[in-house]
Amino acid sequence: MNIYRKYVPKYWLPFVTAVICVAGEAGCDLLGPAFMSHIINDGIEKQALQAVYRWGLYMLAATSCGALFAVARNIISSTVSQHFGSDLRYDLFNKILHFSTQSSDRIESGSLITRMTNDISQIVNFINGMMRIFFKAPLTCIGSMVLASMLNFKLSLIIYAVIAIVALLLFVSMRLSYPRYGLLQKAMDSMTTRVEEYLMGVRLVKAFGTYASETDKFESDNMQLYKKNVSAQIVITFFSPLLTLASGFGTVLILRAGSGMFAAGSINPGEISAFVVYMAQILSSLLMIANVFNNFVRTKASDGRIKEVLMMQDDFPPAGGTAEPARKPLAVSFNGVTFSYPGGSGRPALQNVSFSVEAGRSLAVIGPTGSGKSTLAWLLIRLYDPDSGTIRLGGQDIHTADAEGIRRNISLVPQKAQLFSGTVRDNITWGNRGATEDEILRALHVSGANFILNTTKGLETDLGSGGVNLSGGQKQRLSITRALIKNAPVLVLDDATSALDAITESEVRRAILSENKDTTVIFITQRCSTAMAADAILVLEDGITMGYGTHSGLLKTCSVYRDIYDSQLGGLTDGIN
């Protein structure tokens, strides 16, 4: 189904109105040569000044009407095309918001930015030009051909020959241009991605002093964009003069043939003049059509890229179950879960993992880097579905539940604290816009983020993009605050205190457990001090369960956990909390 069909009901009336204005403008333009023929034949040749005035007024009236039609269609076409662009940008952004994780992994963010900006602008410009020029050019061309043929059919054969040559040149130009513009858009994606990566990692670049390396990478992408642009433009550069040459050659043939026919008495001066003007209008229309087709080639490439986004897989659709958060403790269980990342190495990130957390209790997941700890969080909030096994939340298989409802019942603090531009209040009330001041102050106290209250603007402090004006530890504490204010039945902290010192981390952990006794808490951590405070501990290595139980039990039965403990807390007592 055509993805643009949904816009037809909204824009068909102004579109048709613009076409009518274009038709009126084209009709007025076509009357000009006819009136000029009468001025020459009936006025100048017969020395009848009254006829010159009369036909001159007719010609002026036609030109004025054409100008009014042109103004109207310019206003309509600009308004419609910009509204269409606005709607398409909204739909594209809305689609990206609902991307499945696999879809997000397939298209780079730099490419999405290019499609949202450059590609949509290309389509908007094409629609604007189509309403202004595309319909006018064929109408003017066909009308001029008909009227020229009515004036003198033999002389009009020259026009048909020129049109055939121009059509052939247009066909060849399009066949050569289209693949080049596709490569051009990909090169633009690469450069946008390169700039975005630099802006996101600018501090790291400064820290390592890799300016030369980044400059070389950008220069490589920039040169590729330059080469692809030249490759695409050179086709137009080559064919445009050929089209102009064909147009000029046609005009010369008409004048030569017309002079011979005039000498033979088979045509009068006014008809020759009108014929030359019609020929000029036809050739001008053909050049407009050539320009439209060149834009069409670029637009087709952009259209394909936008359709690719709009046809991407959505996030998991509702599959039954409630979508409303249930504010009561919920149990969490994994039963024989195996999962491999799509498009990855094929090696399972998790293999036959099973565990359960009773409602209102806590679990710590610990293991070496790359053991699959964070993967548990992604599966629990259903960014992915497991290859096998079941995951239950509150006794319900999340595969049969509404994905949005599942996520509303879980507060996640990701490994990398992500804040957004705006105020602190906007960021921490992200999951609960109706939070009261008491709830906000309580969450700030539990997360240890009271420092924000001591600033000049307090909760109204503006944060830069990504919270660049905060330290790593401050961002993590605000990220925890945001999760606490959401007040969901399940709280998952994915190495959420890695930037905090041991004392602050211990205070935050104790506060979370003591102040959220009706919440199921899952700590994903690399610290034994954090794991020891949980009711149960799951030990992972290479995606495999190496141990499950209490701290004291695992010290006796799990060598992986014992090694982690000895490396971090060896020689200290087990009473550390």
Coordinates of C-alpha atoms in Angstrom, one line a residue, residues 106-476:
R106 CA 19.8 -1.5 11.7
I107 CA 19.9 2.2 10.8
E108 CA 22.5 4.5 12.3
S109 CA 21.3 7.6 14.1
G110 CA 23.3 9.8 11.7
S111 CA 21.4 8.2 8.8
L112 CA 18.1 8.8 10.6
I113 CA 19.0 12.5 11.1
T114 CA 19.8 12.9 7.4
R115 CA 16.5 11.2 6.4
M116 CA 14.6 13.4 8.8
T117 CA 16.2 16.6 7.4
N118 CA 17.8 16.4 4.0
D119 CA 15.6 13.7 2.5
I120 CA 12.3 15.2 3.7
S121 CA 13.5 18.6 2.4
Q122 CA 14.1 17.1 -1.0
I123 CA 10.6 15.7 -1.1
V124 CA 9.1 19.0 0.1
N125 CA 11.0 20.9 -2.7
F126 CA 9.9 18.4 -5.3
I127 CA 6.2 18.7 -4.3
N128 CA 6.5 22.5 -4.3
G129 CA 8.1 22.4 -7.7
M130 CA 5.7 19.8 -9.0
M131 CA 2.7 22.0 -8.1
R132 CA 4.4 25.1 -9.6
I133 CA 6.2 23.8 -12.6
F134 CA 5.5 20.1 -13.4
F135 CA 1.9 20.6 -14.3
K136 CA 2.5 23.9 -16.0
A137 CA 5.3 22.6 -18.3
P138 CA 3.3 19.7 -19.9
L139 CA 0.2 21.9 -20.3
T140 CA 2.2 24.7 -21.9
C141 CA 4.1 22.2 -24.1
I142 CA 1.0 20.3 -25.3
G143 CA -1.0 23.5 -25.8
S144 CA 1.9 25.1 -27.7
M145 CA 2.2 22.0 -29.9
V146 CA -1.6 22.0 -30.7
L147 CA -1.7 25.7 -31.4
A148 CA 1.5 25.5 -33.5
S149 CA 0.1 22.6 -35.5
M150 CA -3.1 24.5 -36.1
L151 CA -1.0 27.4 -37.5
N152 CA 1.1 25.3 -39.8
F153 CA 1.3 21.5 -39.6
K154 CA 4.4 21.1 -41.8
L155 CA 6.4 23.5 -39.8
S156 CA 5.3 21.8 -36.5
L157 CA 7.1 18.6 -37.7
I158 CA 10.3 20.2 -36.6
I159 CA 9.0 20.6 -33.1
Y160 CA 8.0 16.9 -32.9
A161 CA 11.6 15.9 -34.0
V162 CA 13.1 18.2 -31.3
I163 CA 10.8 16.7 -28.7
A164 CA 11.8 13.2 -29.6
I165 CA 15.5 14.1 -29.2
V166 CA 14.9 15.8 -25.9
A167 CA 12.9 12.8 -24.6
L168 CA 15.7 10.4 -25.4
L169 CA 18.2 12.7 -23.7
L170 CA 16.0 12.8 -20.6
F171 CA 15.6 9.0 -20.5
V172 CA 19.4 8.5 -20.7
S173 CA 20.0 11.2 -18.1
M174 CA 17.6 9.6 -15.6
R175 CA 19.0 6.1 -16.0
L176 CA 22.5 7.4 -15.3
S177 CA 21.5 9.8 -12.5
Y178 CA 19.4 7.6 -10.2
P179 CA 22.0 5.1 -8.9
R180 CA 24.5 8.0 -8.4
Y181 CA 22.0 9.9 -6.2
G182 CA 21.5 6.8 -4.1
L183 CA 25.2 6.6 -3.4
L184 CA 25.3 10.4 -2.7
Q185 CA 22.7 10.0 0.1
K186 CA 24.7 7.2 1.6
A187 CA 27.8 9.3 1.6
M188 CA 25.9 12.1 3.3
D189 CA 24.8 9.6 6.0
S190 CA 28.4 8.6 6.6
M191 CA 29.5 12.2 7.1
T192 CA 26.6 13.0 9.4
T193 CA 27.3 10.0 11.5
R194 CA 31.0 11.0 11.7
V195 CA 30.1 14.5 12.9
E196 CA 27.6 13.1 15.4
E197 CA 30.1 10.6 16.8
Y198 CA 32.7 13.4 17.3
L199 CA 30.2 15.7 19.0
M200 CA 29.2 12.9 21.4
G201 CA 32.8 11.9 22.1
V202 CA 34.4 15.4 22.0
R203 CA 35.7 15.2 25.5
L204 CA 37.3 11.8 24.8
V205 CA 38.9 13.2 21.7
K206 CA 40.3 16.1 23.6
A207 CA 41.6 13.8 26.4
F208 CA 43.4 11.5 23.9
G209 CA 44.4 14.3 21.6
T210 CA 43.2 12.5 18.5
Y211 CA 42.4 15.6 16.6
A212 CA 44.5 14.5 13.6
S213 CA 42.8 11.1 13.4
E214 CA 39.3 12.6 13.6
T215 CA 40.2 15.2 11.0
D216 CA 41.5 12.4 8.7
K217 CA 38.3 10.4 9.1
F218 CA 36.1 13.4 8.4
E219 CA 38.2 14.3 5.4
S220 CA 37.8 10.8 4.0
D221 CA 34.0 11.0 4.4
N222 CA 34.0 14.5 3.1
M223 CA 35.9 13.5 0.0
Q224 CA 33.6 10.6 -0.6
L225 CA 30.6 13.0 -0.4
Y226 CA 32.4 15.3 -2.8
K227 CA 33.1 12.6 -5.3
K228 CA 29.6 11.2 -5.2
N229 CA 28.2 14.7 -5.6
V230 CA 30.4 15.4 -8.6
S231 CA 29.5 12.0 -10.1
A232 CA 25.8 12.8 -9.8
Q233 CA 26.0 16.4 -10.9
I234 CA 28.3 15.7 -13.9
V235 CA 25.4 13.8 -15.6
I236 CA 23.2 17.0 -15.4
T237 CA 26.2 19.1 -16.3
F238 CA 26.7 17.0 -19.4
F239 CA 23.1 16.7 -20.6
S240 CA 21.8 20.3 -19.8
P241 CA 23.9 21.9 -22.6
L242 CA 22.7 19.1 -25.0
L243 CA 19.1 20.0 -24.2
T244 CA 19.9 23.7 -24.8
L245 CA 21.6 22.8 -28.0
A246 CA 18.6 20.8 -29.2
S247 CA 16.4 23.7 -28.4
G248 CA 18.5 26.3 -30.2
F249 CA 18.9 24.0 -33.2
G250 CA 15.1 23.6 -33.4
T251 CA 14.6 27.4 -33.4
V252 CA 17.1 27.8 -36.2
L253 CA 15.4 25.2 -38.3
I254 CA 12.0 26.9 -37.8
L255 CA 13.3 30.3 -38.9
R256 CA 15.0 28.7 -41.9
A257 CA 12.0 26.7 -43.0
G258 CA 9.6 29.6 -42.1
S259 CA 11.6 32.1 -44.3
G260 CA 11.3 29.7 -47.2
M261 CA 7.6 29.3 -46.7
F262 CA 7.1 33.0 -46.4
A263 CA 9.0 33.6 -49.7
A264 CA 6.6 31.0 -51.3
G265 CA 3.6 32.9 -49.8
S266 CA 2.3 30.0 -47.7
I267 CA 2.7 31.8 -44.4
N268 CA 2.5 35.3 -43.1
P269 CA 4.9 37.2 -40.7
G270 CA 2.5 37.1 -37.7
E271 CA 2.3 33.3 -37.9
I272 CA 6.0 32.9 -38.1
S273 CA 6.5 35.1 -35.1
A274 CA 3.8 33.2 -33.2
F275 CA 5.4 29.9 -34.2
V276 CA 8.8 31.1 -32.9
V277 CA 7.2 32.0 -29.6
Y278 CA 5.4 28.7 -29.4
M279 CA 8.6 26.9 -30.2
A280 CA 10.3 28.9 -27.4
Q281 CA 7.5 28.0 -25.0
I282 CA 7.8 24.3 -25.9
L283 CA 11.5 24.2 -25.5
S284 CA 11.3 26.1 -22.3
S285 CA 8.7 23.6 -21.0
L286 CA 10.9 20.7 -22.1
L287 CA 13.8 22.2 -20.1
M288 CA 11.5 22.6 -17.1
I289 CA 10.5 19.0 -17.5
A290 CA 14.1 18.0 -17.7
N291 CA 14.8 19.9 -14.5
V292 CA 11.8 18.3 -12.8
F293 CA 13.0 14.8 -13.8
N294 CA 16.4 15.5 -12.5
N295 CA 14.9 16.5 -9.2
F296 CA 12.6 13.5 -9.4
V297 CA 15.7 11.2 -9.5
R298 CA 17.0 12.7 -6.3
T299 CA 13.6 12.7 -4.7
K300 CA 13.1 9.0 -5.7
A301 CA 16.3 8.2 -3.8
S302 CA 15.1 10.2 -0.8
D303 CA 11.6 8.7 -1.0
G304 CA 13.1 5.1 -0.9
R305 CA 15.1 6.0 2.2
I306 CA 12.1 7.5 4.0
K307 CA 9.9 4.5 3.0
E308 CA 12.5 2.2 4.5
V309 CA 12.1 3.9 7.8
L310 CA 8.3 3.9 7.7
M311 CA 8.2 0.3 6.8
M312 CA 10.6 -0.8 9.6
Q313 CA 9.4 -3.2 12.3
D314 CA 7.6 -1.6 15.2
D315 CA 8.1 -2.4 18.8
F316 CA 6.3 -5.4 20.2
P317 CA 2.5 -4.7 19.6
P318 CA -0.1 -5.3 22.3
A319 CA -0.6 -9.0 22.8
G320 CA -3.2 -9.0 25.5
G321 CA -3.0 -8.4 29.3
T322 CA -3.2 -5.2 31.1
A323 CA -1.3 -2.1 30.1
E324 CA -1.9 -0.4 33.5
P325 CA 0.9 -0.4 36.1
A326 CA -0.1 -2.5 39.1
R327 CA 1.4 -0.7 42.2
K328 CA 2.0 -3.9 44.2
P329 CA 5.1 -6.0 44.6
L330 CA 5.6 -8.2 41.6
A331 CA 7.7 -11.4 41.4
V332 CA 10.2 -11.8 38.6
S333 CA 11.3 -15.1 37.1
F334 CA 13.4 -16.4 34.2
N335 CA 12.9 -20.0 33.2
G336 CA 15.4 -21.6 30.8
V337 CA 16.1 -18.3 29.0
T338 CA 18.5 -18.5 26.0
F339 CA 19.2 -15.4 23.9
S340 CA 21.5 -14.3 21.1
Y341 CA 21.6 -10.7 19.8
P342 CA 20.2 -10.4 16.3
G343 CA 23.0 -9.8 13.8
G344 CA 25.6 -10.6 16.4
S345 CA 28.2 -13.4 16.4
G346 CA 25.6 -16.0 17.0
R347 CA 27.1 -16.9 20.4
P348 CA 24.3 -16.8 23.0
A349 CA 24.5 -13.9 25.4
L350 CA 22.5 -16.0 27.9
Q351 CA 22.3 -19.8 28.0
N352 CA 19.5 -21.6 29.8
V353 CA 19.3 -19.0 32.6
S354 CA 16.8 -19.6 35.4
F355 CA 16.1 -17.7 38.6
S356 CA 13.3 -16.1 40.5
V357 CA 12.8 -13.1 42.8
E358 CA 9.9 -13.1 45.1
A359 CA 7.7 -10.0 45.2
G360 CA 9.2 -7.3 47.4
R361 CA 12.6 -9.0 47.7
S362 CA 15.9 -8.2 46.2
L363 CA 18.3 -9.9 43.8
A364 CA 21.9 -9.1 42.8
V365 CA 23.3 -10.2 39.5
I366 CA 27.1 -10.3 39.4
G367 CA 29.7 -11.6 37.1
P368 CA 32.7 -10.6 34.9
T369 CA 32.4 -8.0 32.1
G370 CA 30.5 -9.5 29.2
S371 CA 28.8 -12.2 31.2
G372 CA 25.3 -11.1 30.1
K373 CA 24.2 -9.1 33.1
S374 CA 22.8 -6.1 31.2
T375 CA 21.1 -8.5 28.7
L376 CA 18.8 -9.6 31.6
A377 CA 17.6 -6.1 31.9
W378 CA 16.9 -5.7 28.2
L379 CA 15.0 -8.9 28.1
L380 CA 13.0 -8.0 31.2
I381 CA 11.7 -4.7 29.7
R382 CA 11.2 -6.6 26.5
L383 CA 13.5 -4.7 24.2
Y384 CA 14.1 -8.2 22.9
D385 CA 12.4 -11.5 23.1
P386 CA 14.4 -14.6 24.2
D387 CA 15.2 -17.3 21.7
S388 CA 13.8 -19.9 24.1
G389 CA 12.5 -20.0 27.6
T390 CA 10.0 -17.8 29.4
I391 CA 10.1 -14.6 31.5
R392 CA 7.4 -13.9 33.9
L393 CA 6.4 -10.6 35.7
G394 CA 3.9 -11.0 38.4
G395 CA 3.2 -14.5 37.2
Q396 CA 2.4 -13.4 33.7
D397 CA 4.5 -14.4 30.7
I398 CA 5.7 -11.0 29.3
H399 CA 5.6 -12.4 25.8
T400 CA 1.8 -12.5 26.0
A401 CA 1.5 -9.1 27.7
D402 CA 1.4 -5.6 26.5
A403 CA 5.0 -4.4 26.1
E404 CA 4.2 -0.8 27.2
G405 CA 2.4 -2.1 30.2
I406 CA 5.4 -4.3 31.1
R407 CA 7.7 -1.3 31.0
R408 CA 5.4 0.9 33.1
N409 CA 5.7 -1.7 35.8
I410 CA 9.5 -1.5 35.7
S411 CA 11.9 1.4 36.6
L412 CA 15.2 0.9 34.9
V413 CA 18.4 2.8 35.8
P414 CA 20.7 2.1 32.8
Q415 CA 24.4 1.5 32.9
K416 CA 25.1 4.8 31.2
A417 CA 23.2 7.7 32.9
Q418 CA 21.3 9.5 30.2
L419 CA 19.9 13.0 30.8
F420 CA 18.2 15.3 28.4
S421 CA 18.3 19.1 27.8
G422 CA 15.8 20.9 30.0
T423 CA 15.5 21.4 33.7
V424 CA 16.3 19.0 36.4
R425 CA 12.6 18.7 37.3
D426 CA 11.8 17.8 33.7
N427 CA 14.4 15.0 33.7
I428 CA 13.6 13.4 37.1
T429 CA 9.8 13.5 36.6
W430 CA 10.1 11.9 33.2
G431 CA 8.2 8.7 34.2
N432 CA 5.7 10.5 36.5
R433 CA 4.8 14.0 35.5
G434 CA 2.2 14.1 38.4
A435 CA 4.8 13.6 41.1
T436 CA 4.3 15.8 44.2
E437 CA 7.0 17.9 45.8
D438 CA 7.2 15.4 48.7
E439 CA 7.7 12.5 46.4
I440 CA 10.4 14.4 44.6
L441 CA 12.2 15.4 47.8
R442 CA 12.0 11.8 49.1
A443 CA 13.5 10.4 45.9
L444 CA 16.3 13.0 45.9
H445 CA 17.1 12.0 49.5
V446 CA 17.1 8.3 48.8
S447 CA 19.4 8.7 45.7
G448 CA 21.7 11.1 47.4
A449 CA 20.9 13.8 44.9
N450 CA 20.1 16.5 47.4
F451 CA 23.1 18.5 46.0
I452 CA 20.8 19.9 43.3
L453 CA 18.7 21.7 46.0
N454 CA 21.8 23.7 47.0
T455 CA 22.2 25.2 43.5
T456 CA 20.9 28.7 42.7
K457 CA 17.8 27.5 40.7
G458 CA 17.3 24.1 42.4
L459 CA 15.0 21.8 40.5
E460 CA 14.7 24.5 37.8
T461 CA 18.4 24.2 37.0
D462 CA 18.9 23.9 33.2
L463 CA 20.9 20.9 32.1
G464 CA 22.9 20.9 28.9
S465 CA 22.4 18.2 26.3
G466 CA 23.1 14.9 28.0
G467 CA 23.7 16.7 31.3
V468 CA 27.1 17.9 30.2
N469 CA 27.2 20.4 33.1
L470 CA 27.1 17.6 35.7
S471 CA 29.7 15.0 36.8
G472 CA 29.3 11.3 36.2
G473 CA 28.3 10.6 39.8
Q474 CA 25.8 13.5 39.8
K475 CA 24.2 12.2 36.6
Q476 CA 23.9 8.7 38.0

